[in-house]
Amino acid sequence: MTTASKSIRAGIPVASPHFGPVALLLFVSGAVALVYEIVWQRQFALLFGSASPATAAVLAGYFAGLGAGAFVVGRVAPRWKRPLRAYALLELSVGLGALLVAPLLNGFEHAYPWLFDALSAHAGLFLAIRTLVVFAAVLIPTFCMGGTLPLLGHLVDRGQRHLGLTAGWLYVVNTAGAGFGALAVPFLLLPNLGLNKTVWLCATTNALLAFVAWRLDRRQGESNDTAPAGELRELKNKIRPNQPPYANSTSPVALLALISGLVTFALQVLWNRAFAQVHENSMYSFSVIVAVIIFALALGAQLARLGLRREIAPLRLLGGAWMLAGLAVMSGPWLFLNLSNNLSYLSVDGGWTAHALHLSGLATAMLLVPMALLGIGLPAIMEQAGRTSGDGAARVLGRLLVANITGSVGGALAAGFLLPRWLGLWTSILWLGALVLAAGMWQWIRWKNPPQQRKFGLVIAGTWLAMLWPIAQLELPRVRLASDQGEHLIALTEGAHGITAVAERPGSRRLKLNNHYGLGGTASTGDERMQAHIPLLLHPAPRRVAFLGLGTGITAGGALFHPIEQVTVMELVPEVVTAAREYFGEANHHVLDDTHTRVVADDARHYLRGSGARFDVIVGDLVVPWRQGEGSLFTLEQFTAARDALAPGGLFCQWLPLFQLSEVEVNILTRTFLTVFPHAQVWRGDFSPTEPAIALISGVGDLKLDVEQVRRRLTAMQPDATNPQLRSTDAFWMSFVGDLTLADLPASEVRLNREDQPWIELLGPMLHTGGSESTLFTGRRLQAWLDQVTQRSRPRMTPLPERESTAADAGRVLGEMTLCVSEGNRTGASNAQRQLQQMLPPETITLLFQ
């Protein structure tokens, strides 16, 4: 008896001799494809902006290419006598096409200012043109990627029509490879290679895959991997011994594939949003969660193959798995709230490794079971389609993948843009779980009942969805409140960028995005306004002012105390703009209702580079430099865009939150800043020992300190009740530290924070999560650095007049006093206070401490 005959009698499809090598090829190909997707998302976001429509355009372009490739190659693959050779050409085309993306983007970037000027008034048309650019740039590589699975599925299936077992295995290894690719980008490729070299590495890998496939083809020759017809008939009878005859009828498999893609991707987006409420939202955390989801899908697909080998009918397997998956998904919100202690921030000792393990454990506990049960679906659908369709494997797989990819795009877009606004986070997850449960019930009854009773399944599923309605109306917490401190919720809205909340406690109203990310509050109104006052007072006549970020609007509102003509505020999150207008109007001086103010709902670098607008002062607001989506505001390219957007004599002020940075990161950021602006001034934003902020201020041309100009500007400024010390010029000069050049920075740190290699995004999470507060650039470490800046800059600076120089020295003494207070050193604090009283006029002392 031949090996093939033994396999037939065991109920196992005849294995293709290419099965092992082909699976290995697709494993590597899956990893490379996921790397491309992540890299392109970053590259296009940097070019088009981080706004949600730009992200959606990249997603649509990527998946449209995959779907087109799956459909076209699926139709023509049966005609190709040498599928491995065709696969080699596809892989080679993927690599070549990927290398063409960057030149196409560079060409578009040169034309971008012209397009912005011509089309910015027509937002829809401008978005359509940008979307077409995305489609054109990624069409070749994504089309070829999409064709690989139908092509190789046709090769390994050998006409047996058991796609769940044959093509299903290729799907398993391809998906598992994608999981490793998701982890490789932040942990391995970006730190060591950067974006551009990563693309070259992936293109080289595509070429190696093509070479291996070509060699395999030369060894095997033309494909003739079709099992004998008699053996196939015996196999079909063997693997489906107890199924009712109506189970062979055509099932709406395309619809099931669409539901599978829709629910899977929608849940991925929604669960990423849920986890963003409890972790630091870095690229590492995002990749860990995505990898857990992908590995769970691969596990589920392998479980499906095991079930099919045990002769479980595809519809029965699908129905049972999806009913359990629906229940698991629906229980997810309550389980997540319980495991996260009602949205408490994940904080464990032991550094980033301990934090990552804790996050991985939570993600596995939450997602492994429901996503693995969902992952059973696609191989079961493949198997059902292979048994009931009259077409070949490649065509069947092509159609299924088109439907699945269409559902994936729809699910991702719906979960990103529509469901949060319509239903909210938890209700959206509940309804998706109900949809899966209903689809599972429908398929279970289709398998269990004769054709005339199958409509009963739809009735049962519809009844279940109707019963779910009262459950979906339950209001589950989406933000954590410090109830023990009297904090209560004022407002909460959901949108494409996350959950925006306004919370209030005695003496403070705060604005939060995604639960733990504070965007400012009324308790720090004076300090936030100072972030506008300092750069505006240094400019002789600021007329046009830009703020990169809005938050509560308090900083931007500080501009209205000065004789300006226009304030331009760039803010990506529409819900933040609404909250700032409705709940922080008094604190932000009603800046958003002022006729001088213009709000631009766009990415800052995108607008600065494309609009052609010129400003006298540009202020980079305080944001977390290593958070995803905000790290690009601190890159060399962003600083260059800000410089190019300055009017003659203009100033750029970048605020750095030192309580969220280490000394290493500060050195990288200052070196990056000074590479664009060779000479900068350093100013204190406050004298807090625990939450200090400093400003790097520079501009076009020589930057000089004009004492008389500052005095005139202070006189022209409207009184700010939250900063009474500004009635004294002495108090203003207390914030001045000194100037800074590249020669002042340590030679041991030469890294620049670039878009190609964003070191702050890469280092920040590693340094600041898992109980790593000791690395923060605050306290004595900061005081010593500021003293060095002062000492090094004085010999080369034009000396300040004696009074202003003494006031600057007094700023150093005030910093020492606040440090001593925080350390519990009463003697040191008293000595510093006495020294201040000797250095400053009594009226200034009164203003400082009133």
CSV table of N, CA and C in Angstrom, one decimal, residues 405-455:
chain,number,residue,atom,x,y,z
A,405,ILE,N,-10.7,40.1,4.1
A,405,ILE,CA,-10.0,41.4,4.1
A,405,ILE,C,-11.0,42.6,4.1
A,406,THR,N,-12.1,42.5,3.3
A,406,THR,CA,-13.1,43.5,3.3
A,406,THR,C,-13.7,43.7,4.6
A,407,GLY,N,-14.0,42.6,5.3
A,407,GLY,CA,-14.5,42.7,6.7
A,407,GLY,C,-13.5,43.3,7.6
A,408,SER,N,-12.2,42.9,7.4
A,408,SER,CA,-11.2,43.5,8.3
A,408,SER,C,-11.1,45.0,8.2
A,409,VAL,N,-11.1,45.5,6.9
A,409,VAL,CA,-11.1,46.9,6.8
A,409,VAL,C,-12.3,47.6,7.4
A,410,GLY,N,-13.5,47.0,7.1
A,410,GLY,CA,-14.7,47.6,7.7
A,410,GLY,C,-14.7,47.5,9.2
A,411,GLY,N,-14.2,46.4,9.8
A,411,GLY,CA,-14.2,46.4,11.2
A,411,GLY,C,-13.2,47.3,11.8
A,412,ALA,N,-12.0,47.5,11.2
A,412,ALA,CA,-11.1,48.4,11.8
A,412,ALA,C,-11.6,49.9,11.7
A,413,LEU,N,-12.1,50.2,10.5
A,413,LEU,CA,-12.6,51.6,10.4
A,413,LEU,C,-13.8,51.9,11.3
A,414,ALA,N,-14.7,50.9,11.4
A,414,ALA,CA,-15.9,51.1,12.2
A,414,ALA,C,-15.5,51.2,13.7
A,415,ALA,N,-14.6,50.4,14.1
A,415,ALA,CA,-14.1,50.4,15.5
A,415,ALA,C,-13.3,51.7,15.8
A,416,GLY,N,-12.6,52.2,14.8
A,416,GLY,CA,-11.8,53.4,15.0
A,416,GLY,C,-12.6,54.7,14.9
A,417,PHE,N,-13.6,54.7,14.1
A,417,PHE,CA,-14.3,56.0,13.9
A,417,PHE,C,-15.8,56.0,14.3
A,418,LEU,N,-16.5,54.9,14.1
A,418,LEU,CA,-17.9,55.0,14.3
A,418,LEU,C,-18.4,54.4,15.6
A,419,LEU,N,-18.0,53.2,15.9
A,419,LEU,CA,-18.5,52.6,17.1
A,419,LEU,C,-18.2,53.4,18.4
A,420,PRO,N,-17.0,53.9,18.6
A,420,PRO,CA,-16.8,54.7,19.8
A,420,PRO,C,-17.8,55.8,20.0
A,421,ARG,N,-18.1,56.5,18.9
A,421,ARG,CA,-19.1,57.7,19.0
A,421,ARG,C,-20.5,57.2,19.2
A,422,TRP,N,-20.9,56.1,18.5
A,422,TRP,CA,-22.2,55.6,18.6
A,422,TRP,C,-22.5,54.8,19.8
A,423,LEU,N,-21.7,53.9,20.2
A,423,LEU,CA,-21.9,53.0,21.3
A,423,LEU,C,-21.0,53.1,22.5
A,424,GLY,N,-19.8,53.6,22.3
A,424,GLY,CA,-18.8,53.6,23.4
A,424,GLY,C,-18.1,52.3,23.4
A,425,LEU,N,-17.0,52.3,24.1
A,425,LEU,CA,-16.0,51.2,24.1
A,425,LEU,C,-16.7,49.9,24.6
A,426,TRP,N,-17.2,49.8,25.8
A,426,TRP,CA,-17.7,48.5,26.3
A,426,TRP,C,-18.9,48.0,25.6
A,427,THR,N,-19.8,48.9,25.2
A,427,THR,CA,-21.0,48.5,24.5
A,427,THR,C,-20.7,47.9,23.1
A,428,SER,N,-19.7,48.5,22.5
A,428,SER,CA,-19.3,48.0,21.2
A,428,SER,C,-18.7,46.6,21.3
A,429,ILE,N,-17.9,46.3,22.3
A,429,ILE,CA,-17.4,45.0,22.5
A,429,ILE,C,-18.6,44.0,22.8
A,430,LEU,N,-19.6,44.4,23.6
A,430,LEU,CA,-20.7,43.6,23.9
A,430,LEU,C,-21.5,43.2,22.6
A,431,TRP,N,-21.7,44.2,21.7
A,431,TRP,CA,-22.5,43.9,20.5
A,431,TRP,C,-21.7,43.0,19.6
A,432,LEU,N,-20.4,43.2,19.5
A,432,LEU,CA,-19.6,42.3,18.6
A,432,LEU,C,-19.6,40.9,19.1
A,433,GLY,N,-19.5,40.7,20.5
A,433,GLY,CA,-19.6,39.4,21.0
A,433,GLY,C,-21.0,38.8,20.7
A,434,ALA,N,-22.0,39.6,20.8
A,434,ALA,CA,-23.4,39.1,20.5
A,434,ALA,C,-23.5,38.7,19.0
A,435,LEU,N,-22.8,39.5,18.1
A,435,LEU,CA,-22.8,39.1,16.7
A,435,LEU,C,-22.2,37.8,16.4
A,436,VAL,N,-21.0,37.6,17.1
A,436,VAL,CA,-20.3,36.3,16.9
A,436,VAL,C,-21.2,35.1,17.5
A,437,LEU,N,-21.8,35.4,18.6
A,437,LEU,CA,-22.6,34.3,19.2
A,437,LEU,C,-23.8,34.0,18.3
A,438,ALA,N,-24.4,35.0,17.8
A,438,ALA,CA,-25.6,34.8,16.9
A,438,ALA,C,-25.2,34.1,15.6
A,439,ALA,N,-24.0,34.4,15.0
A,439,ALA,CA,-23.5,33.7,13.8
A,439,ALA,C,-23.2,32.3,14.2
A,440,GLY,N,-22.6,32.0,15.3
A,440,GLY,CA,-22.3,30.7,15.7
A,440,GLY,C,-23.6,29.8,15.9
A,441,MET,N,-24.6,30.4,16.5
A,441,MET,CA,-25.9,29.7,16.7
A,441,MET,C,-26.5,29.4,15.3
A,442,TRP,N,-26.4,30.3,14.5
A,442,TRP,CA,-27.0,30.1,13.1
A,442,TRP,C,-26.3,29.0,12.4
A,443,GLN,N,-25.0,28.9,12.5
A,443,GLN,CA,-24.3,27.9,11.8
A,443,GLN,C,-24.4,26.5,12.5
A,444,TRP,N,-24.5,26.5,13.8
A,444,TRP,CA,-24.8,25.3,14.5
A,444,TRP,C,-26.1,24.7,14.1
A,445,ILE,N,-27.1,25.5,14.0
A,445,ILE,CA,-28.5,25.0,13.7
A,445,ILE,C,-28.5,24.6,12.2
A,446,ARG,N,-27.8,25.3,11.3
A,446,ARG,CA,-27.7,24.9,9.9
A,446,ARG,C,-27.1,23.5,9.8
A,447,TRP,N,-26.1,23.2,10.7
A,447,TRP,CA,-25.5,21.8,10.6
A,447,TRP,C,-26.5,20.8,11.2
A,448,LYS,N,-27.2,21.2,12.2
A,448,LYS,CA,-28.0,20.2,13.0
A,448,LYS,C,-29.3,19.9,12.4
A,449,ASN,N,-29.9,20.8,11.7
A,449,ASN,CA,-31.3,20.6,11.2
A,449,ASN,C,-31.4,20.5,9.7
A,450,PRO,N,-32.4,19.9,9.2
A,450,PRO,CA,-32.6,19.8,7.8
A,450,PRO,C,-32.9,21.2,7.2
A,451,PRO,N,-32.7,21.3,5.9
A,451,PRO,CA,-32.8,22.6,5.2
A,451,PRO,C,-34.1,23.3,5.5
A,452,GLN,N,-35.2,22.7,5.6
A,452,GLN,CA,-36.5,23.4,5.9
A,452,GLN,C,-36.5,24.0,7.3
A,453,GLN,N,-35.7,23.6,8.2
A,453,GLN,CA,-35.7,24.1,9.5
A,453,GLN,C,-34.6,25.1,9.8
A,454,ARG,N,-33.7,25.4,8.8
A,454,ARG,CA,-32.6,26.2,9.1
A,454,ARG,C,-32.9,27.7,9.3
A,455,LYS,N,-34.1,28.1,8.7
A,455,LYS,CA,-34.5,29.5,9.0
A,455,LYS,C,-34.7,29.7,10.5
